[in-house]
JSON list of C-alpha atoms in Angstrom, two decimals:
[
{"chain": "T", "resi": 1, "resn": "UNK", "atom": "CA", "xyz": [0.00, 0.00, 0.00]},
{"chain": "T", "resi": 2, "resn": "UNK", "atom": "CA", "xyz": [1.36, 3.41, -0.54]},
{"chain": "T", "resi": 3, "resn": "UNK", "atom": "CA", "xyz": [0.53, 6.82, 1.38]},
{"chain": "T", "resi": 4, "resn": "UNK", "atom": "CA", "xyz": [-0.35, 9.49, -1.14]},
{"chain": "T", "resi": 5, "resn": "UNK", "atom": "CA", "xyz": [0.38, 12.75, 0.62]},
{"chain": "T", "resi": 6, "resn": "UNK", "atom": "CA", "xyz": [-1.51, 14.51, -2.24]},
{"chain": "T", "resi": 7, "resn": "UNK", "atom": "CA", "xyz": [-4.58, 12.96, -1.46]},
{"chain": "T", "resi": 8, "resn": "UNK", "atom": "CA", "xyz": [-4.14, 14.27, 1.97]},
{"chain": "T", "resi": 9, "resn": "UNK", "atom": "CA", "xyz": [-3.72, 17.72, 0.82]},
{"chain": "T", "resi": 10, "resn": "UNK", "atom": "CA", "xyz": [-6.32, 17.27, -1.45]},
{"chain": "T", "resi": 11, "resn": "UNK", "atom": "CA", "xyz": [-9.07, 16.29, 1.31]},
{"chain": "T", "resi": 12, "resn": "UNK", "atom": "CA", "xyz": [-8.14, 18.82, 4.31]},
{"chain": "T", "resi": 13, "resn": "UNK", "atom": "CA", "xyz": [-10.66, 21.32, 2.65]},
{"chain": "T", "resi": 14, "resn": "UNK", "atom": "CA", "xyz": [-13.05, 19.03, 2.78]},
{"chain": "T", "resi": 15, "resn": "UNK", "atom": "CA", "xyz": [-12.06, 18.19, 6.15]},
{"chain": "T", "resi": 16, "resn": "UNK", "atom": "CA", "xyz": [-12.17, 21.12, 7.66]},
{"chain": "T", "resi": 17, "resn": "UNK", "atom": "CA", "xyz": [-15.37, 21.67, 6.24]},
{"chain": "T", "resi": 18, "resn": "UNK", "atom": "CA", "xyz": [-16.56, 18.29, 8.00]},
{"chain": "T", "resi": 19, "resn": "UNK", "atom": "CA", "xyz": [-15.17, 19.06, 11.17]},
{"chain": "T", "resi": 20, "resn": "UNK", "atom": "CA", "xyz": [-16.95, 22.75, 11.58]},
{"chain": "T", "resi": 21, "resn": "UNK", "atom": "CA", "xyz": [-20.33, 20.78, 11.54]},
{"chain": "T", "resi": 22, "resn": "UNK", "atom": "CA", "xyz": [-19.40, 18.02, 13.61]},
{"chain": "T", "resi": 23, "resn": "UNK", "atom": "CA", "xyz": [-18.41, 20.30, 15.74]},
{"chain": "T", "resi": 24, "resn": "UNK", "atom": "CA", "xyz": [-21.31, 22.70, 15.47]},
{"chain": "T", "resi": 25, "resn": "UNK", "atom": "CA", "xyz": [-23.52, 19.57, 16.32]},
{"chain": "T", "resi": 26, "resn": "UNK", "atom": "CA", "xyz": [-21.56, 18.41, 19.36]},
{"chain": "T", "resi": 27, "resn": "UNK", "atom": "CA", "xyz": [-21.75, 22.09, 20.96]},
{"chain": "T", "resi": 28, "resn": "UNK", "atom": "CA", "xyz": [-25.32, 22.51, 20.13]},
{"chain": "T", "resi": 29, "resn": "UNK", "atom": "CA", "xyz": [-26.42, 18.95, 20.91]},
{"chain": "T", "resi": 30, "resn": "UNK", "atom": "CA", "xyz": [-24.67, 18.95, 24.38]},
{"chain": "T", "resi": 31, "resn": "UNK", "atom": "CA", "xyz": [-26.14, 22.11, 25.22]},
{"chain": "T", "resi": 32, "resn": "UNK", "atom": "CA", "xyz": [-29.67, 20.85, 24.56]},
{"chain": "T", "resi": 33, "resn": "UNK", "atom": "CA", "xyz": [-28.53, 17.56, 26.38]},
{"chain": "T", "resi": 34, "resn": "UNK", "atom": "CA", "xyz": [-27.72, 19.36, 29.85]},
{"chain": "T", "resi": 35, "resn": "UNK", "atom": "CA", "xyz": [-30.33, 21.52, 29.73]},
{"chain": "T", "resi": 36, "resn": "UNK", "atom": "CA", "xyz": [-32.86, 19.22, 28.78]},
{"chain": "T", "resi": 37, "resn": "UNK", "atom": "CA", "xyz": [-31.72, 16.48, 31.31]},
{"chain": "T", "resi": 38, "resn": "UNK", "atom": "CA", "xyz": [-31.97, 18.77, 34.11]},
{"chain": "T", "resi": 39, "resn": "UNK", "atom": "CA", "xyz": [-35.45, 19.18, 33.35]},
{"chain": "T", "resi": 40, "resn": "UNK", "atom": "CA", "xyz": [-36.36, 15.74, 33.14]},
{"chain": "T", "resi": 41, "resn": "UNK", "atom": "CA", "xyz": [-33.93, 15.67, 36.60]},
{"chain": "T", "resi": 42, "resn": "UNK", "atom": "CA", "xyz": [-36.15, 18.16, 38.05]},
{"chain": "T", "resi": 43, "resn": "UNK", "atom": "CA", "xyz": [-39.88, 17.22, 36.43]},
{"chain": "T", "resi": 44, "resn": "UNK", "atom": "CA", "xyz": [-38.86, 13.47, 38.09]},
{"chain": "T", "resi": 45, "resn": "UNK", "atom": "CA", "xyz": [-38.28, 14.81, 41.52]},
{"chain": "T", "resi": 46, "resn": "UNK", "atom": "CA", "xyz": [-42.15, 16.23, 41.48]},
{"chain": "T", "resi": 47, "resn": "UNK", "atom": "CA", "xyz": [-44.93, 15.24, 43.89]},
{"chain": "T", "resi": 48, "resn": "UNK", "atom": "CA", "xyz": [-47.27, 14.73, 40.96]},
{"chain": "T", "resi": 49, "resn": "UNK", "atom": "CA", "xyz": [-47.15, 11.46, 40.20]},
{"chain": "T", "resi": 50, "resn": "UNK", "atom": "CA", "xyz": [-49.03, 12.30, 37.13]},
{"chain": "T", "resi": 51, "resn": "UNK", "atom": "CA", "xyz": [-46.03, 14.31, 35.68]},
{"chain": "T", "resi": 52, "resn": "UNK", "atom": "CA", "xyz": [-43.24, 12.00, 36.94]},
{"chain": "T", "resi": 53, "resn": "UNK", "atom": "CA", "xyz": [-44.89, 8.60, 35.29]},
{"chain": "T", "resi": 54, "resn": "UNK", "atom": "CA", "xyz": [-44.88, 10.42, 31.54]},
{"chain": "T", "resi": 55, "resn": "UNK", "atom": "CA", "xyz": [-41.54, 11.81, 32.20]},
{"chain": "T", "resi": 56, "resn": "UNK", "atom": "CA", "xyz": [-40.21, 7.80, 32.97]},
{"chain": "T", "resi": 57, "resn": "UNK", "atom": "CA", "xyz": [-41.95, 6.28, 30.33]},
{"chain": "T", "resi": 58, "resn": "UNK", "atom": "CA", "xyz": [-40.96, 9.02, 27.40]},
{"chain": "T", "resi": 59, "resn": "UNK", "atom": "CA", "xyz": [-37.23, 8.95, 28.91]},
{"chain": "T", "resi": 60, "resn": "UNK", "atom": "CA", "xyz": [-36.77, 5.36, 29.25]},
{"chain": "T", "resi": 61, "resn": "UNK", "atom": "CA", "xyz": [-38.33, 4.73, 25.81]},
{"chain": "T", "resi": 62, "resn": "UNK", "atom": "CA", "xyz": [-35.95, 6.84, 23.90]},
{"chain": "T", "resi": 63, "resn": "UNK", "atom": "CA", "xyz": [-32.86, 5.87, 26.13]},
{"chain": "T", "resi": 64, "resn": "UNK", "atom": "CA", "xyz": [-33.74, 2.36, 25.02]},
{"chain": "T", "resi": 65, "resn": "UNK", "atom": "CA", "xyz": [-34.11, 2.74, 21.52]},
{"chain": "T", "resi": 66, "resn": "UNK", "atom": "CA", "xyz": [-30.59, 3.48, 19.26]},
{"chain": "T", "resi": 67, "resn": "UNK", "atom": "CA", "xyz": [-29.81, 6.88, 17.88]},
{"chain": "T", "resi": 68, "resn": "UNK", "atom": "CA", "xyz": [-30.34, 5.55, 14.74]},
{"chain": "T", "resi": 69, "resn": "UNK", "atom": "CA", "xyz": [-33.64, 4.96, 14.78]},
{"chain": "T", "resi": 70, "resn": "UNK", "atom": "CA", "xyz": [-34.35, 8.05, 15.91]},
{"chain": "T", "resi": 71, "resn": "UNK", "atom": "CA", "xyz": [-32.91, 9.71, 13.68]},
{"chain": "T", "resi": 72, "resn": "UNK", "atom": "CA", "xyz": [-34.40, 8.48, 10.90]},
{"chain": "T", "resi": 73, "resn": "UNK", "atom": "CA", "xyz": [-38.00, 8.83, 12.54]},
{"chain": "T", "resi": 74, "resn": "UNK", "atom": "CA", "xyz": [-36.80, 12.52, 13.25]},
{"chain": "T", "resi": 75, "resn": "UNK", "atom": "CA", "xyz": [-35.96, 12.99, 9.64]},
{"chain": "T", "resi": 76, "resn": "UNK", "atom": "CA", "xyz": [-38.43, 10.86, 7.45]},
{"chain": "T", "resi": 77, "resn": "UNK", "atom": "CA", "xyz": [-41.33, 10.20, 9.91]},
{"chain": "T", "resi": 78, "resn": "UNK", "atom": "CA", "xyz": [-41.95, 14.28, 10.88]},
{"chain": "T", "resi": 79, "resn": "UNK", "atom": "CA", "xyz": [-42.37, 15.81, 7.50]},
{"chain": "T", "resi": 80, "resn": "UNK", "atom": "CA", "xyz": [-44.99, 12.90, 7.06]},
{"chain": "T", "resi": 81, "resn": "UNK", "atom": "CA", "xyz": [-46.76, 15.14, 9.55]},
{"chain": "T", "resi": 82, "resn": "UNK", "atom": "CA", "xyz": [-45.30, 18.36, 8.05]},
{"chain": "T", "resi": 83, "resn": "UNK", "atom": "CA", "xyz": [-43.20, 19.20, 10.52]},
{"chain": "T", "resi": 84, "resn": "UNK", "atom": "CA", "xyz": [-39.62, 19.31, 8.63]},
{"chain": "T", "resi": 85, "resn": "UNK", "atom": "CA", "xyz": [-36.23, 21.12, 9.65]},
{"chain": "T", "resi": 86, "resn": "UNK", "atom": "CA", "xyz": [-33.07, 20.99, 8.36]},
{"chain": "T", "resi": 87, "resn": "UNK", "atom": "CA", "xyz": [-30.46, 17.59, 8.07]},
{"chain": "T", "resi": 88, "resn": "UNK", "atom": "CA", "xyz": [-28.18, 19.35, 10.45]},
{"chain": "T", "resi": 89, "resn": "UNK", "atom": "CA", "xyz": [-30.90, 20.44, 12.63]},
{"chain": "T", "resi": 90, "resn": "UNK", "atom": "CA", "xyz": [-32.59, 17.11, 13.34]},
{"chain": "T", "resi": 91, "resn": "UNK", "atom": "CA", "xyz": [-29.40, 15.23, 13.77]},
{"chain": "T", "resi": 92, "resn": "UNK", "atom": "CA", "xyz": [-28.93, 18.17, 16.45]},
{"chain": "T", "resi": 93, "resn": "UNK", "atom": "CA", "xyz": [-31.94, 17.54, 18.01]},
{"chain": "T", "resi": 94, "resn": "UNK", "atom": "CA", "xyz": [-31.59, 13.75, 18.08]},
{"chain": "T", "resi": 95, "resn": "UNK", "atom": "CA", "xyz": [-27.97, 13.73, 19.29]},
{"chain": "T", "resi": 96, "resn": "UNK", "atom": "CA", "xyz": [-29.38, 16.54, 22.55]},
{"chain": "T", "resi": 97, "resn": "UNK", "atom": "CA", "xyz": [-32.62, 14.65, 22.89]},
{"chain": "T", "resi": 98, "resn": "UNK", "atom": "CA", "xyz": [-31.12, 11.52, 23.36]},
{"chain": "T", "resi": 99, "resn": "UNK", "atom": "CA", "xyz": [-28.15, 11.90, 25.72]},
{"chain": "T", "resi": 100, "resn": "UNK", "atom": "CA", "xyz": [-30.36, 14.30, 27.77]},
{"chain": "T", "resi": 101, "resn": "UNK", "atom": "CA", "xyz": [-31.93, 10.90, 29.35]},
{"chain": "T", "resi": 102, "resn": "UNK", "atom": "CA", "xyz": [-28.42, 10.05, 30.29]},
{"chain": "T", "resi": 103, "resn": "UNK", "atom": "CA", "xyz": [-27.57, 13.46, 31.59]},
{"chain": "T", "resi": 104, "resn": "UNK", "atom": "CA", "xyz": [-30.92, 13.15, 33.37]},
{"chain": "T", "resi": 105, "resn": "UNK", "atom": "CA", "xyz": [-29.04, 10.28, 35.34]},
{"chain": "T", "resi": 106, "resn": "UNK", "atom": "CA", "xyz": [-26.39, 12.22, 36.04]},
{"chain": "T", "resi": 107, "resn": "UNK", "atom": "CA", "xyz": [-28.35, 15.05, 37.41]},
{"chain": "T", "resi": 108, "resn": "UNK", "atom": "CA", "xyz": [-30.05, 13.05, 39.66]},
{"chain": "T", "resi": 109, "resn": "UNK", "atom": "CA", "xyz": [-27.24, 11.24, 41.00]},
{"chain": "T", "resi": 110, "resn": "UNK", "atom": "CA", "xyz": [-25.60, 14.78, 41.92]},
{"chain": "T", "resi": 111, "resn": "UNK", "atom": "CA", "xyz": [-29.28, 15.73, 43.74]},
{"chain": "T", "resi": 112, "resn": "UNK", "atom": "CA", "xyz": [-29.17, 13.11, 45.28]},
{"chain": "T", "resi": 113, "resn": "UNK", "atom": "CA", "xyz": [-25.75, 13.41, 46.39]},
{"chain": "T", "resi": 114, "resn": "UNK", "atom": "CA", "xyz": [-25.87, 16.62, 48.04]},
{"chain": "T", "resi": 115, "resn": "UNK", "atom": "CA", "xyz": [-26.18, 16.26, 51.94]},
{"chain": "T", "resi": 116, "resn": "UNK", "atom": "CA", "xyz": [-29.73, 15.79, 53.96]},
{"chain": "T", "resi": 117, "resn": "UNK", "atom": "CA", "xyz": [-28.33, 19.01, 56.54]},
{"chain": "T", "resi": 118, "resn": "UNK", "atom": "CA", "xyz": [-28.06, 21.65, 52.96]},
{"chain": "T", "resi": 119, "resn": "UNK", "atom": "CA", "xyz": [-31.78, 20.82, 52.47]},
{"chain": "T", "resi": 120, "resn": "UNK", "atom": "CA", "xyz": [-32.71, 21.35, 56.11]},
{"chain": "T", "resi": 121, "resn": "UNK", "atom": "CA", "xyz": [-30.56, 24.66, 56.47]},
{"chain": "T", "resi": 122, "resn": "UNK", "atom": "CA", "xyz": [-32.44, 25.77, 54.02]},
{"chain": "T", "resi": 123, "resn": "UNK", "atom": "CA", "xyz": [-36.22, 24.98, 55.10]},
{"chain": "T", "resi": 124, "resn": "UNK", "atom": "CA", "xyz": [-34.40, 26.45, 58.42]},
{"chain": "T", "resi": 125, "resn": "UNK", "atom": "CA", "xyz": [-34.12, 29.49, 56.84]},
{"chain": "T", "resi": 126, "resn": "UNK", "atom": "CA", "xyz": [-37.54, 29.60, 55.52]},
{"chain": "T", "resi": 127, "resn": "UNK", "atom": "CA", "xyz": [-35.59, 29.73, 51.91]},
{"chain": "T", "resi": 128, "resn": "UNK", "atom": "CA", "xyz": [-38.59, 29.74, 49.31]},
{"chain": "T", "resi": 129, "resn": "UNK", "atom": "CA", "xyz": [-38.08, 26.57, 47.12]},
{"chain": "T", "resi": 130, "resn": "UNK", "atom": "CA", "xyz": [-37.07, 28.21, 43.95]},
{"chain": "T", "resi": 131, "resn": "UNK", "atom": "CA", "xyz": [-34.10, 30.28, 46.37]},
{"chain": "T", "resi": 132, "resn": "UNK", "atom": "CA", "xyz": [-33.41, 26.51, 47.47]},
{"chain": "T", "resi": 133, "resn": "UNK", "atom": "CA", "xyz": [-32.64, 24.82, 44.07]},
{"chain": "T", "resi": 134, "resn": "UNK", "atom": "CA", "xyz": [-31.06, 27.48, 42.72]},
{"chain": "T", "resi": 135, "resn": "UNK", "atom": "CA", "xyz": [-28.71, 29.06, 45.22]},
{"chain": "T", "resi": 136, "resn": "UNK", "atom": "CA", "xyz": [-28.04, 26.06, 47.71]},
{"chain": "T", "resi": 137, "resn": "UNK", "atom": "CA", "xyz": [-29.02, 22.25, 45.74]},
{"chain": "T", "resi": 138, "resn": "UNK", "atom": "CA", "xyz": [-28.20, 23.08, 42.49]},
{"chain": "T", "resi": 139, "resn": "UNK", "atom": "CA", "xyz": [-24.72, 24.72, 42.17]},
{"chain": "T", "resi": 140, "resn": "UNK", "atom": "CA", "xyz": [-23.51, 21.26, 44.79]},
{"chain": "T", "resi": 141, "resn": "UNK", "atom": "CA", "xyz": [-25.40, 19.38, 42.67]},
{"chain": "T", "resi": 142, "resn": "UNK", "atom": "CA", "xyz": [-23.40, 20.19, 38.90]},
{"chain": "T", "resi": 143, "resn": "UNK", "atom": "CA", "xyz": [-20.56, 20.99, 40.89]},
{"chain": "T", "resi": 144, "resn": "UNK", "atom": "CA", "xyz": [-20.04, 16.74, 41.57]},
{"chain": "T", "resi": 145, "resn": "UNK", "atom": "CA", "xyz": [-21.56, 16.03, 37.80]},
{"chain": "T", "resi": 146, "resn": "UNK", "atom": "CA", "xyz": [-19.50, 18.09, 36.02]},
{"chain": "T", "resi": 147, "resn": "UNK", "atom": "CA", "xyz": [-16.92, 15.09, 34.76]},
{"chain": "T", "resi": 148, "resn": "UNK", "atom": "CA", "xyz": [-19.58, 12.97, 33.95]},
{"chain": "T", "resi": 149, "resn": "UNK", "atom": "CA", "xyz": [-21.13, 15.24, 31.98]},
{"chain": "T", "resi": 150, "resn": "UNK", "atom": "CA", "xyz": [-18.17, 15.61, 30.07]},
{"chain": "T", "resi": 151, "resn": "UNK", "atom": "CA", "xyz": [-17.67, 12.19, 29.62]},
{"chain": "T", "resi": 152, "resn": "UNK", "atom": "CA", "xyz": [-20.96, 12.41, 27.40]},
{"chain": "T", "resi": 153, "resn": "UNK", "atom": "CA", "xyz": [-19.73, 15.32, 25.36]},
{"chain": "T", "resi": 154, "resn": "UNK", "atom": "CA", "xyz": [-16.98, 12.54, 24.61]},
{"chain": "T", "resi": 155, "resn": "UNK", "atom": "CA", "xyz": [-19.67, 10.08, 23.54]},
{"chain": "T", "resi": 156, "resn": "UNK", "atom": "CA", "xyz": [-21.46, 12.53, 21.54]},
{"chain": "T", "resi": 157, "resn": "UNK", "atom": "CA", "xyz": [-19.07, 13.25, 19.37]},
{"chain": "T", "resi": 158, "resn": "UNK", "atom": "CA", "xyz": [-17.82, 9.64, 18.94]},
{"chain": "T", "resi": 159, "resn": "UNK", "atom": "CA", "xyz": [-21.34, 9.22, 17.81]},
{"chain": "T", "resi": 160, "resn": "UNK", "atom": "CA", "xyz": [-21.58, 12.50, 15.33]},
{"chain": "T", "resi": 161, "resn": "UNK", "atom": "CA", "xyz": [-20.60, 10.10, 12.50]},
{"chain": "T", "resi": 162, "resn": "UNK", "atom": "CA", "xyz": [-24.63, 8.51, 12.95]},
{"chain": "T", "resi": 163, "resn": "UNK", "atom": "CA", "xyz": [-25.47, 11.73, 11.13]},
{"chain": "T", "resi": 164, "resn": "UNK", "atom": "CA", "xyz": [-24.16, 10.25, 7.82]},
{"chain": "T", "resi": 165, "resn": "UNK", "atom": "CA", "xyz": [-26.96, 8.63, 7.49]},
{"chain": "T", "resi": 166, "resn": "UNK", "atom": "CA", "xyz": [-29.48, 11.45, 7.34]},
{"chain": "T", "resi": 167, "resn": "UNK", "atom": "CA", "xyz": [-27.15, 13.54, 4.68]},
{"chain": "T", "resi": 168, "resn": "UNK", "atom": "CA", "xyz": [-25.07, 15.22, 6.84]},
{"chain": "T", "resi": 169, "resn": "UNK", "atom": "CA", "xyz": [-21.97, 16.01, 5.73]},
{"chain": "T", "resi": 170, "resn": "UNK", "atom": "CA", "xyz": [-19.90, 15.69, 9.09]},
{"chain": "T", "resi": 171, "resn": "UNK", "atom": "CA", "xyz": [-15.74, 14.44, 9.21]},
{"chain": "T", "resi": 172, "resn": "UNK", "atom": "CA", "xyz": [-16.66, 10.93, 8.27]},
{"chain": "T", "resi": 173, "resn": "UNK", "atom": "CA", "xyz": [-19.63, 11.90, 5.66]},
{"chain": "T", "resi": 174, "resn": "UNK", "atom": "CA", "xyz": [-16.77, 14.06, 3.88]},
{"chain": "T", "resi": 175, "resn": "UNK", "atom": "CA", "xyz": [-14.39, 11.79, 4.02]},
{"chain": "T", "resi": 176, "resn": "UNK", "atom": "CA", "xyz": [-16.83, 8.75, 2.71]},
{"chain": "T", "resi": 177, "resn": "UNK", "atom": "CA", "xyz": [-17.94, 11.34, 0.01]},
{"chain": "T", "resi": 178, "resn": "UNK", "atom": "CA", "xyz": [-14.78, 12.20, -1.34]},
{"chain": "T", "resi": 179, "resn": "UNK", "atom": "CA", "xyz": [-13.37, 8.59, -1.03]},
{"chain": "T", "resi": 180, "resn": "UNK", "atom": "CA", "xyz": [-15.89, 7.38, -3.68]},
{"chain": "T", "resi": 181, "resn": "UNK", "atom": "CA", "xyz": [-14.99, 10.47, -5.96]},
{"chain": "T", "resi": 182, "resn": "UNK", "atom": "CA", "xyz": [-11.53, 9.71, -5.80]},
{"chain": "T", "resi": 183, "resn": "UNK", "atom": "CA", "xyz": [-11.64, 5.98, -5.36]},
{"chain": "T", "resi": 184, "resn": "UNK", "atom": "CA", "xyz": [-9.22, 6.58, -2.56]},
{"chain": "T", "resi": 185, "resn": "UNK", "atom": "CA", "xyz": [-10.49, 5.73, 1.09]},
{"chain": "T", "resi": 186, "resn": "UNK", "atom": "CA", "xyz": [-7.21, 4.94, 3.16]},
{"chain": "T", "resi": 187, "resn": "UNK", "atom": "CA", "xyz": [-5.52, 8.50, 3.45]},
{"chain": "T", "resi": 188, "resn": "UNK", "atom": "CA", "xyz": [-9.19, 10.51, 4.06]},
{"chain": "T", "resi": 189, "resn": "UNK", "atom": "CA", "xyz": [-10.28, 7.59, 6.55]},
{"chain": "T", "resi": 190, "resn": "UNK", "atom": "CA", "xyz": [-6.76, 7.91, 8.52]},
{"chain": "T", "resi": 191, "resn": "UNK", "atom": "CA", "xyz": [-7.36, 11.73, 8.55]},
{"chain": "T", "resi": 192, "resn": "UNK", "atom": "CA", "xyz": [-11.06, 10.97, 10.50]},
{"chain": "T", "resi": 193, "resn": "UNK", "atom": "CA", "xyz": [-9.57, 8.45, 12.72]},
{"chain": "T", "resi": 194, "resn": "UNK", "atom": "CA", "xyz": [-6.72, 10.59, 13.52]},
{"chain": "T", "resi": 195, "resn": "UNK", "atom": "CA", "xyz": [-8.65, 13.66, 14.17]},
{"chain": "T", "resi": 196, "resn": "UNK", "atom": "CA", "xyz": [-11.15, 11.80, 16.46]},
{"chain": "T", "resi": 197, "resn": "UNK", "atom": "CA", "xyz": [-8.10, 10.60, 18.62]},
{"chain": "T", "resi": 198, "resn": "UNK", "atom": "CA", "xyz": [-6.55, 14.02, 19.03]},
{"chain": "T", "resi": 199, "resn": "UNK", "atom": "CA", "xyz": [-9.92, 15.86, 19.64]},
{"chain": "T", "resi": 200, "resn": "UNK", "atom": "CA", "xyz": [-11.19, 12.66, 22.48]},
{"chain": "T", "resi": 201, "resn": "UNK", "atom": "CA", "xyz": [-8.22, 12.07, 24.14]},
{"chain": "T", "resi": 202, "resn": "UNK", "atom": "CA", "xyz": [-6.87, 15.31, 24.87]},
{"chain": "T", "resi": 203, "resn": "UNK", "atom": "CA", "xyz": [-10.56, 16.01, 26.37]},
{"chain": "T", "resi": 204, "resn": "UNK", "atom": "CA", "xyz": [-10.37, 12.51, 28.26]},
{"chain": "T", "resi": 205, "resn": "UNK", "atom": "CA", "xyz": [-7.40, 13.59, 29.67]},
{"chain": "T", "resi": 206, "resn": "UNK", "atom": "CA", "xyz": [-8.84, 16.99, 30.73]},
{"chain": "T", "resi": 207, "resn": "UNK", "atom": "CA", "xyz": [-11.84, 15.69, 32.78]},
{"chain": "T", "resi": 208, "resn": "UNK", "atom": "CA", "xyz": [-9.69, 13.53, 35.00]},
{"chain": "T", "resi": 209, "resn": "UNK", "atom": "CA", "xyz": [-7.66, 16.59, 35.58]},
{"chain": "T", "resi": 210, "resn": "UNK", "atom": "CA", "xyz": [-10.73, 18.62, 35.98]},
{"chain": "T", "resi": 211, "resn": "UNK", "atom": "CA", "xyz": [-12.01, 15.86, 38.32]},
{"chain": "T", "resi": 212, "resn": "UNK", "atom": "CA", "xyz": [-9.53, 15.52, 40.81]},
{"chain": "T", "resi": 213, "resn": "UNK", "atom": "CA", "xyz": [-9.34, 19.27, 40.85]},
{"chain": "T", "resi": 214, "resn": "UNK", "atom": "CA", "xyz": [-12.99, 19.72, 41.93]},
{"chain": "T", "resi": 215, "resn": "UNK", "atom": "CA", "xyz": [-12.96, 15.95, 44.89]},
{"chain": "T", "resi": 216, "resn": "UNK", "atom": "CA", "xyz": [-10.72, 18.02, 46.45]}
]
């Protein structure tokens, strides 16, 4: 086999161009991730059992269906029903919708973790509920997540590849796209391998610092 540096040279535009929306996708889909899983965190903790039971079945049924699926029910099923966005746009939405029932673990791990005496200083201090979360349950509570989390931003965006399949034109979708123009699939398929090592690892490596930093 022989390395052809020109086809290298040849595919970093398109790589480039592949790894702006992957990572456009991995920002926007871990933002909707966190914020919806702290919803679902908080909407579970209710009284109402009418409000937690749809929130458990609607979380459990999409954490325990694959990514594919839903994306392709995202993108072919909806504008069945004429509801239709973008390629980029549903595989953002599916990527967020989907690890937000993971992050929805997390977050309620990290509730759950914070000590019985915060909860009762604060009903001691006759601290209205919304005062409660937000200044005294909530900042302990993503304090202790905050690796995990990250670890799912990792996951994410070893998963951004899935939106190949809906037309979107991510590092791996550019690289199988120009491969079968060119008829040349080792050097672009290095380029995506190596680029998803230097972008995961370097991050891996940064939680565990960022970890240890905030146990102490």
């Amino acid at each position: 086999m022989n390395w052809d540096w020109g086809a290298v040279r040849d595919f970093m535009p398109h790589f480039w161009d592949g790894l702006l929306v992957t990572l456009q996708a991995l920002a926007l889909g871990s933002v909707i991730s966190f914020a919806l899983g702290l919803l679902w965190a908080l909407l579970m903790r209710t009284p109402t059992r009418w409000v937690r039971w749809p929130v458990g079945v609607v979380t459990e049924f999409i954490r325990n269906t694959p990514l594919l699926v839903q994306l392709f029910f995202l993108f072919y099923v909806l504008p069945e029903w004429n509801i239709t966005f973008s390629a980029l746009t549903t595989g953002v939405v599916a990527i967020g919708l989907h690890y937000s029932t993971y992050t929805m673990q997390v977050y309620r791990a990290g509730i759950e973790g914070v000590p019985a005496g915060q909860w009762e200083a604060a009903t001691a201090l006759n601290l209205p509920l919304r005062r409660t979360w937000t200044a005294v349950i909530l900042p302990q509570a993503i304090r202790r997540v905050v690796p995990a989390l990250g670890n799912y931003v990792i996951s994410m965006l070893k998963d951004t590849p899935m939106l190949m399949a809906i037309t979107v034109l991510e590092m791996l979708g550019e690289a199988r796209l120009y491969s079968q123009e060119h008829f040349q699939f080792t050097e672009p398929l290095t380029v995506i391998g190596v680029a998803f090592i230097l972008i995961s690892y370097p991050a891996s490596l940064l939680l565990r610092a960022l970890e240890r930093r905030l146990v102490r």
